[in-house]
Coordinates of C-alpha atoms and ligand atoms in Angstrom, one line a residue:
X245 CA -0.1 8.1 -27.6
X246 CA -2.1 5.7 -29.9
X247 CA -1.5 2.0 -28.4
X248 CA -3.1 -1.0 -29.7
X249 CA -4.0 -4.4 -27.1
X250 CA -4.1 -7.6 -28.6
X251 CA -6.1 -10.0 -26.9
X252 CA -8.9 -8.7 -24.7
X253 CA -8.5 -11.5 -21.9
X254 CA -8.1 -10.1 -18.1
X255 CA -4.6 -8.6 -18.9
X256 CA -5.3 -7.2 -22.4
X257 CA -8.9 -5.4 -21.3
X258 CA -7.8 -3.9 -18.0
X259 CA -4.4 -2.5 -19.7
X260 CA -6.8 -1.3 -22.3
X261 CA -9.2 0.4 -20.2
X262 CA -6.3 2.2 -17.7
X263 CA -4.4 3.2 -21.2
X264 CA -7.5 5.0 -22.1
X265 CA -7.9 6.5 -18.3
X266 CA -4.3 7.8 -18.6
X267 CA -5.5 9.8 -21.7
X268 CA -4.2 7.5 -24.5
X269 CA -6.4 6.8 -27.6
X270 CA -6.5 2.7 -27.3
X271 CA -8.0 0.5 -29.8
X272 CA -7.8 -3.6 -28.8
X273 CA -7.8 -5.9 -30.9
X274 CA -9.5 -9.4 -30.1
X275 CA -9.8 -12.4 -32.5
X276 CA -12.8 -14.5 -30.5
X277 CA -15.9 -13.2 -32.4
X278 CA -18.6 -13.1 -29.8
X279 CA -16.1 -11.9 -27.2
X280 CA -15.6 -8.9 -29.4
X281 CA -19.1 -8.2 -30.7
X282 CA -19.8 -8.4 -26.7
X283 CA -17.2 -5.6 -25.8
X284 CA -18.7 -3.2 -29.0
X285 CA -22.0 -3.9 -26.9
X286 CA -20.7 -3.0 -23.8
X287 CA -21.0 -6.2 -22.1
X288 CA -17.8 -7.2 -20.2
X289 CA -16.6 -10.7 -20.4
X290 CA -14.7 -11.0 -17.4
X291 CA -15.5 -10.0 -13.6
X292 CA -13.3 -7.5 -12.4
X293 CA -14.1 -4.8 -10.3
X294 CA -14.6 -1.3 -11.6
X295 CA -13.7 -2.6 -15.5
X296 CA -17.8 -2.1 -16.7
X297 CA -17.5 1.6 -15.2
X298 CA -14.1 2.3 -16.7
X299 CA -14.7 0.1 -20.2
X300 CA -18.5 1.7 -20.8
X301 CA -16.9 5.4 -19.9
X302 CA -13.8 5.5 -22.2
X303 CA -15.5 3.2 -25.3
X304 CA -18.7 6.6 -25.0
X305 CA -15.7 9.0 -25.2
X306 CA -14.1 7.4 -27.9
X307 CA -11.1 7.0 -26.5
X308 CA -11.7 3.1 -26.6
X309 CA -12.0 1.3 -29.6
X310 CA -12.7 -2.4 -30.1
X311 CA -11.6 -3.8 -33.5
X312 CA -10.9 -7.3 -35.3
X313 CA -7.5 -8.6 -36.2
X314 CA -7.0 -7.0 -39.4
X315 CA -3.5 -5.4 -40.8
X316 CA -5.5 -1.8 -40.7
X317 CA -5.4 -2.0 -37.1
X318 CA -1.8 -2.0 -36.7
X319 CA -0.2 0.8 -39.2
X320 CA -1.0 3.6 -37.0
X321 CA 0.0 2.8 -33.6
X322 CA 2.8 4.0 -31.7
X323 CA 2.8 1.4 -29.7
X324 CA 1.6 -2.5 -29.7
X325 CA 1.1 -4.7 -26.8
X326 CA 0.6 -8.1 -27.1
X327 CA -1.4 -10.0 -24.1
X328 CA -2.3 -13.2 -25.7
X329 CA -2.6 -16.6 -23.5
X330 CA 0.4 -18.4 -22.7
X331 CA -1.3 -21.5 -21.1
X332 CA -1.6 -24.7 -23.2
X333 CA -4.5 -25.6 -20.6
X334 CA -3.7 -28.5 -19.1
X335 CA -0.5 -26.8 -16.5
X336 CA 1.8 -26.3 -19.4
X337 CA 3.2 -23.2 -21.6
X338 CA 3.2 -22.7 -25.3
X339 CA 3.8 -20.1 -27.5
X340 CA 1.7 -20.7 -30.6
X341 CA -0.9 -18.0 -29.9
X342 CA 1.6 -15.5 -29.4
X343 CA 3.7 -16.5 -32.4
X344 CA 0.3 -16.5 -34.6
X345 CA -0.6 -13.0 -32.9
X346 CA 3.2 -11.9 -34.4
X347 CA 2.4 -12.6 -37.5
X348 CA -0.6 -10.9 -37.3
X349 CA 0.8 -8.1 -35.8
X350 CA 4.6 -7.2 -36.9
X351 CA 4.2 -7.3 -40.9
X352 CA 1.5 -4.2 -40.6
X353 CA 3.2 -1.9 -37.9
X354 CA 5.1 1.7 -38.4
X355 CA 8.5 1.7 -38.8
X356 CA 9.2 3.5 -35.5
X357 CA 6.5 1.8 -33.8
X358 CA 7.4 -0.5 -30.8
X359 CA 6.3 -4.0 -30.2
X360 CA 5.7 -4.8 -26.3
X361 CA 5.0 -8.2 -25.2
X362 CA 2.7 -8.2 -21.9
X363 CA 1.8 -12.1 -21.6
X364 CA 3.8 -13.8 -19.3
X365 CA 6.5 -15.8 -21.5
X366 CA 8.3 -19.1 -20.9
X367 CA 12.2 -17.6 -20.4
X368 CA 13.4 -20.5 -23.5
X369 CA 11.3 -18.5 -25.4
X370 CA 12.8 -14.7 -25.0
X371 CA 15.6 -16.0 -26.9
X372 CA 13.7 -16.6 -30.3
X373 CA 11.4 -13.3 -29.7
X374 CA 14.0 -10.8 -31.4
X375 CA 14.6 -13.7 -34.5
X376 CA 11.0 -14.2 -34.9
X377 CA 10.5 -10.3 -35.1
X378 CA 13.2 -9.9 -37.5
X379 CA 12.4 -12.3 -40.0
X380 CA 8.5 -11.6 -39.8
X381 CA 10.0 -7.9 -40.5
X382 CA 12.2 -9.1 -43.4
X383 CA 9.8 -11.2 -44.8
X384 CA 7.5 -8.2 -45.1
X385 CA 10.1 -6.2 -46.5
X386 CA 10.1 -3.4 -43.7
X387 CA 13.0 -2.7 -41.2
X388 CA 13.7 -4.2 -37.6
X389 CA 11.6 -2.9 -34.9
X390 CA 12.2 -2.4 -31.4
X391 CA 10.9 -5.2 -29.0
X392 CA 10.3 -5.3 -25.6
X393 CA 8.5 -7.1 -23.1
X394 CA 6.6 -5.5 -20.0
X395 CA 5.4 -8.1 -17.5
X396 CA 1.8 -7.6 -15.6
X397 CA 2.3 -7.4 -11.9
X398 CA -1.7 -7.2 -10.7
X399 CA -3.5 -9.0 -9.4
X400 CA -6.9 -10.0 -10.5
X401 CA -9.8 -8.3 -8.0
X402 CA -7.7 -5.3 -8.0
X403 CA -6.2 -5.2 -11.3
X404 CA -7.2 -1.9 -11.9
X405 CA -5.9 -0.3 -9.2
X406 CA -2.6 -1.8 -8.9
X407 CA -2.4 -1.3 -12.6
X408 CA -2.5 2.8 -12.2
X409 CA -0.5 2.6 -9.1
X410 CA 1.9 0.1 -9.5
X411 CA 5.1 -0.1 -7.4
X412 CA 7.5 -1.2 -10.1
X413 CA 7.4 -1.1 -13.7
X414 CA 9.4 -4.1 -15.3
X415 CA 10.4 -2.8 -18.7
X416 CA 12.6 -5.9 -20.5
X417 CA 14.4 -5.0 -23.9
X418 CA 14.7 -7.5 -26.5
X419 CA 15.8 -5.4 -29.1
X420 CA 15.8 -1.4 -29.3
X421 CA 19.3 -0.4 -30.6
X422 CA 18.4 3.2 -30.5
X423 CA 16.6 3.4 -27.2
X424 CA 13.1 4.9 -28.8
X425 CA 11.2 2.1 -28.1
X426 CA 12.2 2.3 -24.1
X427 CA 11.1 6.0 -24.8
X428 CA 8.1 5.3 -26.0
X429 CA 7.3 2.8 -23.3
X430 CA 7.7 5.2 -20.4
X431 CA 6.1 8.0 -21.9
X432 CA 3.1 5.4 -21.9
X433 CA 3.2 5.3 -17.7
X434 CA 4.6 9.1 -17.5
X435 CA 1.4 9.7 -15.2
X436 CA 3.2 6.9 -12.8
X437 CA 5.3 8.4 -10.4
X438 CA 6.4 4.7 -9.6
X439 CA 10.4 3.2 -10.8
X440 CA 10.4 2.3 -13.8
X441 CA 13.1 -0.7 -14.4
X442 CA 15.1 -1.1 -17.7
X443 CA 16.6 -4.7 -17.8
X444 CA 17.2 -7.1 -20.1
X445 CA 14.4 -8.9 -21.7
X446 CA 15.5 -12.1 -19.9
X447 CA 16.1 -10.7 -16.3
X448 CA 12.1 -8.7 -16.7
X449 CA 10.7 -12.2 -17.8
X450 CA 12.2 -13.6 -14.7
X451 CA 11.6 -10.6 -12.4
X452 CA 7.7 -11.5 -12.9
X453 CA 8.4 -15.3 -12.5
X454 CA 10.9 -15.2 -9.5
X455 CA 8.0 -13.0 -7.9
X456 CA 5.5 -15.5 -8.0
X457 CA 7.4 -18.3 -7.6
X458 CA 8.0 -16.4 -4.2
X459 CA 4.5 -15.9 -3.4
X460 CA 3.9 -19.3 -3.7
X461 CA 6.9 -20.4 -1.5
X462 CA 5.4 -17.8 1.0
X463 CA 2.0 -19.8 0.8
X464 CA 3.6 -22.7 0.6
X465 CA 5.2 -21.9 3.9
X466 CA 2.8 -20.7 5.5
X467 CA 1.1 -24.0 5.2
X468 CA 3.7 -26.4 6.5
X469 CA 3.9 -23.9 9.5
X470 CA 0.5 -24.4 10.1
X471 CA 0.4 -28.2 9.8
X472 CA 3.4 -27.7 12.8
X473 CA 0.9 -25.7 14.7
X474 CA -1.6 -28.5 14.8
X475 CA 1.2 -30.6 15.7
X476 CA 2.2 -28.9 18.8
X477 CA -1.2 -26.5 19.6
X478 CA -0.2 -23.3 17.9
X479 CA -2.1 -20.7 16.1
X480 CA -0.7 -19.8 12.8
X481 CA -2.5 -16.7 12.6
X482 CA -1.1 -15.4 16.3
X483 CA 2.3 -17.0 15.2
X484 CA 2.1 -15.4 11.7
X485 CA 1.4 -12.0 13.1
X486 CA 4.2 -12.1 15.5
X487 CA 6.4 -13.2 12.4
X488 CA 5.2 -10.2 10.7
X489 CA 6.5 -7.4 12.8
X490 CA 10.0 -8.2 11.5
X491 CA 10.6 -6.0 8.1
X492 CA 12.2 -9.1 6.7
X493 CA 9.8 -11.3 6.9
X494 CA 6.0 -9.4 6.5
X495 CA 3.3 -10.6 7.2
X496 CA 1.5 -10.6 3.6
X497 CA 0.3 -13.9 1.3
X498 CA 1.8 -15.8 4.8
X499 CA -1.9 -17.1 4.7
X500 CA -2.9 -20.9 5.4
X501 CA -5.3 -22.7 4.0
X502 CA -6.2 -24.8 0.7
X503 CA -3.4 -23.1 -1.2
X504 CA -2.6 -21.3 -4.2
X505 CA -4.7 -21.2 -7.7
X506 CA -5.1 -19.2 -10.2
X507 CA -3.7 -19.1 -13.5
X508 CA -0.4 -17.3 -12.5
X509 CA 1.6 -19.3 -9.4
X510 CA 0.9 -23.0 -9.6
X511 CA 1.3 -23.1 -13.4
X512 CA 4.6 -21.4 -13.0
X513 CA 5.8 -23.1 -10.2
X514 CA 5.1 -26.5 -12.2
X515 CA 6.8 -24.7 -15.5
X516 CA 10.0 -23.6 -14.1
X517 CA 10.7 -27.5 -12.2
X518 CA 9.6 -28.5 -16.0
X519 CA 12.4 -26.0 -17.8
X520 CA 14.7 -26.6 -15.2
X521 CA 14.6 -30.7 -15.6
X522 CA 15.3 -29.6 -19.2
X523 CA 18.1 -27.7 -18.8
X524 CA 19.6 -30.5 -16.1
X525 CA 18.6 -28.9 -12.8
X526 CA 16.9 -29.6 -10.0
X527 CA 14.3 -27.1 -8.1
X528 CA 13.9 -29.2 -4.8
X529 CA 12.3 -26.1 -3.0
X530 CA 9.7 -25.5 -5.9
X531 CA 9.0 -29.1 -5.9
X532 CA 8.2 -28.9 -2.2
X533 CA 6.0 -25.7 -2.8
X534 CA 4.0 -27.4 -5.5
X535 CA 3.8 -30.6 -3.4
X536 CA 2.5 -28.8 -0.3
X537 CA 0.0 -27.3 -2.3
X538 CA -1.3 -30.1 -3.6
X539 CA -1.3 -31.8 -0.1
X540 CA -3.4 -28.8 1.4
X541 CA -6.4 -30.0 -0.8
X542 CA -6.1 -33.7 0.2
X543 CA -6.3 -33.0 3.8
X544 CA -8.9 -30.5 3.3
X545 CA -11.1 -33.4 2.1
X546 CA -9.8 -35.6 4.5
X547 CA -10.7 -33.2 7.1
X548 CA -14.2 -33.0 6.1
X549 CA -14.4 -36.3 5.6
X550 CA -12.6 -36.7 9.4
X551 CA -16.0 -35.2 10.7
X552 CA -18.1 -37.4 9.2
X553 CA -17.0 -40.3 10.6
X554 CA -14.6 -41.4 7.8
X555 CA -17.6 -42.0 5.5
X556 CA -18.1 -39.5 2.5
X557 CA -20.5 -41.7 0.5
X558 CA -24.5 -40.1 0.8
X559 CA -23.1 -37.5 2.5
X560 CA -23.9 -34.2 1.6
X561 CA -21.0 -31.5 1.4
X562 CA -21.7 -27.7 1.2
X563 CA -18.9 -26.0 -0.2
X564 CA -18.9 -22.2 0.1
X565 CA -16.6 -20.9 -2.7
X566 CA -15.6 -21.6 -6.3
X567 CA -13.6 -19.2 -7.9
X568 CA -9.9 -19.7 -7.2
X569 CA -10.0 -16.3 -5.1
X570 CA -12.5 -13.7 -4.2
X571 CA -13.3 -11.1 -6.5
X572 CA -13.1 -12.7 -9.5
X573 CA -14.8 -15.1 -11.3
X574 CA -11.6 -17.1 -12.4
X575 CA -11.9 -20.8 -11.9
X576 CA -8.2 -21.4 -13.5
X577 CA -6.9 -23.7 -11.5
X578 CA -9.5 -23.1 -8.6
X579 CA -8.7 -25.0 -5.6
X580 CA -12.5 -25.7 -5.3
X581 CA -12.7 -27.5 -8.5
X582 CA -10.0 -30.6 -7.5
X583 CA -12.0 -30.7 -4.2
X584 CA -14.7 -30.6 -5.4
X585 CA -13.3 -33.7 -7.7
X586 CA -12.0 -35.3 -4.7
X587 CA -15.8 -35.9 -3.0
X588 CA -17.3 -36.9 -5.4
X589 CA -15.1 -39.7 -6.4
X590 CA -15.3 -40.7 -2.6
X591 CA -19.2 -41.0 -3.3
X592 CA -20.3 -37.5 -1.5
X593 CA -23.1 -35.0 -2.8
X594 CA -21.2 -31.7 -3.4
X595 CA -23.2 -28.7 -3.4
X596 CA -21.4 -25.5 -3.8
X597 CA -22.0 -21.7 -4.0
X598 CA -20.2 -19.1 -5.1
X599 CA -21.6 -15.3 -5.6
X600 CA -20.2 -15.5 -9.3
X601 CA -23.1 -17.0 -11.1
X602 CA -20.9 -17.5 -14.4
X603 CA -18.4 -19.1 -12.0
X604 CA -21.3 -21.4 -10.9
X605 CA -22.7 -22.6 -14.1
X606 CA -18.8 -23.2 -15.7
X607 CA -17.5 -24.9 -12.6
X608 CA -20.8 -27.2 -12.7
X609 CA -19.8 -28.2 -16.5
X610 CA -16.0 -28.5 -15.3
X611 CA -17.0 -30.9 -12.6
X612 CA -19.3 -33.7 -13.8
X613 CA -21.7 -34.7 -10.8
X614 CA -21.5 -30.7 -8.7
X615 CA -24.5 -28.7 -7.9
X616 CA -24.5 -25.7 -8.0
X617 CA -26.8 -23.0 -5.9
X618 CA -27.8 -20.0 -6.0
X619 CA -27.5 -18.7 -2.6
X620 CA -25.7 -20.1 1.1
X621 CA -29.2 -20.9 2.4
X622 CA -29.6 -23.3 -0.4
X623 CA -26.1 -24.9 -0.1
X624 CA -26.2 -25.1 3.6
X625 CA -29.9 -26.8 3.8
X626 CA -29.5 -30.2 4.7
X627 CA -26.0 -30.3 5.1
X628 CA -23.5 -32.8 7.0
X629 CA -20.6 -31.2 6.5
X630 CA -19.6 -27.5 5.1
X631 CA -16.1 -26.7 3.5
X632 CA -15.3 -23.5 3.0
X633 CA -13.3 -22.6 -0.1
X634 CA -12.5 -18.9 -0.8
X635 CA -13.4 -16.2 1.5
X636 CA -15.6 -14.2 -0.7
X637 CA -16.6 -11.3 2.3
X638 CA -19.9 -12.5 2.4
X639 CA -19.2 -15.6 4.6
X640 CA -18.3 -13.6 7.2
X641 CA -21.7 -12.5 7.5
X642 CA -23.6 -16.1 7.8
X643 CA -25.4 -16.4 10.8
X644 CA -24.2 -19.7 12.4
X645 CA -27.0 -20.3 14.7
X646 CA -29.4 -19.8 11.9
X647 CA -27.2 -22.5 10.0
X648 CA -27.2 -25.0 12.5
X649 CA -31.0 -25.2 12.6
X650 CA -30.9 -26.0 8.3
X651 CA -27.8 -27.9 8.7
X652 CA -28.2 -31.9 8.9
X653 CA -24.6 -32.2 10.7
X654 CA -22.4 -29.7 12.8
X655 CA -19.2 -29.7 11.2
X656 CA -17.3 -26.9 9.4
X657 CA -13.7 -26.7 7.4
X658 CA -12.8 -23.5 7.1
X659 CA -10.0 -24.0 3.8
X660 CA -9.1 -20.2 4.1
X661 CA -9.1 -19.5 8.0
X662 CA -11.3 -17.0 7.2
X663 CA -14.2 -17.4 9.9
X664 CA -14.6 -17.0 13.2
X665 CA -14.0 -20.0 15.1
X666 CA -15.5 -18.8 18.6
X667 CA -19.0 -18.2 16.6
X668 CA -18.9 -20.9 14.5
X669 CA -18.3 -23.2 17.8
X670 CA -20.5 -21.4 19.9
X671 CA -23.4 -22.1 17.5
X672 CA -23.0 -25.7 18.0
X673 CA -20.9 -26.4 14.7
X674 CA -17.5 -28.5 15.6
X675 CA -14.7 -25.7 13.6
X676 CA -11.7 -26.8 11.6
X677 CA -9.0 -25.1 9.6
X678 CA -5.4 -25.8 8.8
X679 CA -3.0 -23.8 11.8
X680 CA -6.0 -22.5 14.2
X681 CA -6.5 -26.5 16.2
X682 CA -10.0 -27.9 16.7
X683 CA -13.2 -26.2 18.1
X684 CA -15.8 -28.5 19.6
X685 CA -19.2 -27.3 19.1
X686 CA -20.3 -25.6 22.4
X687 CA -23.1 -27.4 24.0
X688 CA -24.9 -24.2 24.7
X689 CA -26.6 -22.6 21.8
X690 CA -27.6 -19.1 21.1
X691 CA -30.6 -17.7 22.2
X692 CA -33.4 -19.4 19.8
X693 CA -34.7 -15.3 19.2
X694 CA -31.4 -14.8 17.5
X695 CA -31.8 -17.6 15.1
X696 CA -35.4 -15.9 13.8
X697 CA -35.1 -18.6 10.8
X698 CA -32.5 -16.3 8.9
X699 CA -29.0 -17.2 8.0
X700 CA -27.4 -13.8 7.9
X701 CA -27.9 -10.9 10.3
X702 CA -29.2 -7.5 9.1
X703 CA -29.5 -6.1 6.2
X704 CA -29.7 -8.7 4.0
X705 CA -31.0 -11.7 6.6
X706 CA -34.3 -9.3 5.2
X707 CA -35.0 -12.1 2.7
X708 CA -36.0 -15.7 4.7
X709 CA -34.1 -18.6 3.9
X710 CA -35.7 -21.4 1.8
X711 CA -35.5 -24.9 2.8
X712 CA -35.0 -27.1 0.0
X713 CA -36.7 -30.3 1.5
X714 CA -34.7 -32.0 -1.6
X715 CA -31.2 -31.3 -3.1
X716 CA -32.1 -28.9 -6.0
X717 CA -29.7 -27.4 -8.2
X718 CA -29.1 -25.1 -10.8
Ligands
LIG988 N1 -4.7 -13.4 -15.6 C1 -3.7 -12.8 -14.8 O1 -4.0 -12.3 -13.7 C2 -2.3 -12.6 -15.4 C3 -1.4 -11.9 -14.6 C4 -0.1 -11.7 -15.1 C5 0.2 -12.3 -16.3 N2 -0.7 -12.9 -17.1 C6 -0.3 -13.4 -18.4 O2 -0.9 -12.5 -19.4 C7 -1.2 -13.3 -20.5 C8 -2.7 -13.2 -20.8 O3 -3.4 -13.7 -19.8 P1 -5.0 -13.5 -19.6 O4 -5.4 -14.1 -18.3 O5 -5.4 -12.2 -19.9 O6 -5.5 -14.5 -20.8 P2 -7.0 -14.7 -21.4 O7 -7.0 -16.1 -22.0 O8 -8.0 -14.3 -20.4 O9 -7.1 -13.7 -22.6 C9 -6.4 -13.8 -23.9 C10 -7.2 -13.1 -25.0 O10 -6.5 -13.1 -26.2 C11 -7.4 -13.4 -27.2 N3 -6.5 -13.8 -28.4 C12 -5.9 -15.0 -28.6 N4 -5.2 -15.0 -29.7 C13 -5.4 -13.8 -30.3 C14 -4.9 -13.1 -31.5 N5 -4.1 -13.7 -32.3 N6 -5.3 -11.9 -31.7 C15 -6.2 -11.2 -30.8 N7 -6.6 -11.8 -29.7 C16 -6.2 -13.0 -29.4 C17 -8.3 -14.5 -26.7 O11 -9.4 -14.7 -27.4 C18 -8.5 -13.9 -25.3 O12 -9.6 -13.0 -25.3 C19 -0.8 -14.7 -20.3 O13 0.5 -14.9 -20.8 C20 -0.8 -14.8 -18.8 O14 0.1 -15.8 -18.3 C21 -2.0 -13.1 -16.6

């Protein structure tokens, strides 16, 4: 099938990319210049795992192109997903980029061609989509075309794979009086042996909302339980797992820690309270979600700031993590970036890491007064305090003895409960998270052979650590 993407953002490149892997002939479309003279030269703007391997393979076998936004690029497809930004960057929805990328798009398509909207869209506006279509069609002088909406469900750091195995597919139709356009829409996932839903154009639009408005809750949850452990000296993850055995509940996303980011759950969470107030409801549950979320950042910094004595000013704060999960380099709505925030307005030195060196260098120009590092050892040298933020795998691997000897204090906040607490206490660092209580630092340190100067054990403790006598950044 020939399918055309518009808008070669995380959504629009790994749809791309799998379209071609599924053995369609894909050409997307992007309107930033150097993003799309990038792609032609094989350089992937986005980190996602597996996308260089899959983009480089299929753009060599000419089965992906990468074109401009020009009426040529239209007229032959069968097919025509739109996956355009939605986010008015600053927490709020709009739909001018989409409605631009429609009149772009619908004037210059075949007649029996079917338009398939893929960004996630506000539900006031699934009303208008089928008017806006119509008239753009009219306007042209061409006939109606079928319209349909098809909402992304993966998750960025596995895109690709939950994008050729989903476990739904959410087909929503606007308009397709004679049914071809849902035709054409699942022969595009006929190598998918998973459902494939028909619903209404409203009820798919809210299918992908109501799902992550639910993860969040689950999050959300998951944090106010763990607040109630520290209450009354439980371990969320123990309690958690003991949840999890019954098939209502599961045990997945029922994680505690800083909370949710990303560009997905709090901006819909914040959206639908916003849409709701508009239409004369109330959300009381979403506005607790959102409010717990924001919460788990405050007491993350008044945790750290808990171990050093209530005093943040002069202080130096490593904080292990930037991107608002691991596996990508997104910092949309990154937890780390409103702690982050949050220091240094209470006087501290923030020096983060994070293994995604774009991630580094944009969060450092997002956040004036961070400094960013290139590796733990830097971060960690000299520190009073360390705050961990996302639980990229490689902080599992630091050697806490080794730490203790660069750190200036002994205290850690682990924002993901994603360390060990034993070995972080039994180095002689004091261990916080949110659910798991406190760990003093045990008194008796690990063998001094063991800490060899390194921060990490073998393989890659093969490098030595350099101490930065003074805070040097990027
Ligand atoms: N990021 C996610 O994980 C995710 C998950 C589910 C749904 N969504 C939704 O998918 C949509 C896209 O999200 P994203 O994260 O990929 O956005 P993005 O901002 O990363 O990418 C959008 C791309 O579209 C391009 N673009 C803008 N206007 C264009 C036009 N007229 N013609 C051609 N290209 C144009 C931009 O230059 C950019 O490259 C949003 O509605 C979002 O809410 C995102």
């Amino acid at each position: 099938m020939r399918v055309v993407v518009v808008g070669l953002g995380y959504v629009g490149l790994v749809t791309g990319a799998c379209l071609a892997e599924w053995g369609h002939d894909v050409v997307g479309v992007e309107a930033d210049e150097d993003r799309l003279a990038n792609l032609r030269l094989g350089r992937i703007p986005i980190h996602e795992p597996g996308l260089d391997e899959l983009v480089g393979r299929h753009a060599a076998g000419g089965r992906l192109h990468f074109a401009p936004v020009t009426p040529s690029a239209f007229s032959a497809a069968h097919l025509v997903i739109i996956a355009v930004g939605t986010h008015d960057g600053d927490g709020g929805w709009q739909t001018t980029t989409l409605a631009a990328s429609l009149a772009d798009v619908v004037p210059h398509m075949a007649d029996d061609a079917a338009l398939v909207v893929r960004s996630t869209l506000p539900p006031t506006f699934i009303r208008q989509l089928p008017g806006i279509v119509d008239h753009l069609r009219r306007e042209a002088g061409r006939p109606a075309l079928a319209v349909l909406v098809n909402p992304e469900f993966t998750r960025e750091g596995s895109a690709i794979s939950d994008f050729m195995k989903p476990d739904r597919v959410v087909i929503g139709v606007a308009e397709d009086p004679t049914g071809r356009g849902v035709g054409r829409l699942r022969g595009l996932y006929r190598r998918t042996d998973a459902p494939i839903l028909v619903l209404s154009a409203a009820d798919a639009i809210l299918a992908k909302i109501g799902s992550n408005l639910f993860l969040a809750t689950k999050i959300s949850f998951a944090n106010e339980l763990a607040a109630i452990c520290d209450a009354f000296g439980g371990t969320v993850d123990q309690v958690v797992q003991a949840m999890s055995f019954d098939p209502r509940i599961g045990g997945s996303f029922l994680r505690a820690g800083v909370g949710f980011g990303g560009s997905c759950l709090p901006h819909q969470v914040v959206m639908t309270m916003k849409i709701a107030a508009s239409a004369g409801m109330t959300t009381p549950l979403l506005a607790a979600v959102s409010a717990i979320n924001r919460r788990q950042q405050k007491q993350f910094v008044r945790r750290i700031a808990g171990g050093l004595g209530g005093q943040l000013a002069g202080r130096r704060v490593a904080l292990l993590g930037l991107t608002f999960k691991p596996g990508t380099d997104d910092l949309r709505e990154a937890p780390s970036l409103a702690i982050a925030a949050l220091l240094l307005r209470r006087r501290a030195t923030v020096v983060a890491y994070d293994p995604m060196e774009s991630a580094r260098h944009r969060a450092a120009s997002m956040v004036p007064g961070l400094v960013t590092v290139a590796s733990v050892e830097e971060a960690l040298a000299g520190a009073d305090a360390v705050g961990l933020v996302t639980e990229w795998p490689e902080f599992d691997q630091i050697d806490w003895v080794a730490a203790r000897r660069v750190m200036r204090g002994t205290f850690v906040v682990d924002g993901r409960n994603a360390l060990d607490p034993a070995r972080v206490a039994a180095a002689g660092i004091t261990y916080t998270a949110f659910g798991r209580g406190r760990w003093e630092a045990s008194s008796e340190l690990a063998p001094a052979e063991e800490a060899a100067g390194r921060l990490r054990p073998e393989p890659e403790a093969a490098r030595s650590i350099t101490f930065a006598p003074a805070l040097s950044g990027e």
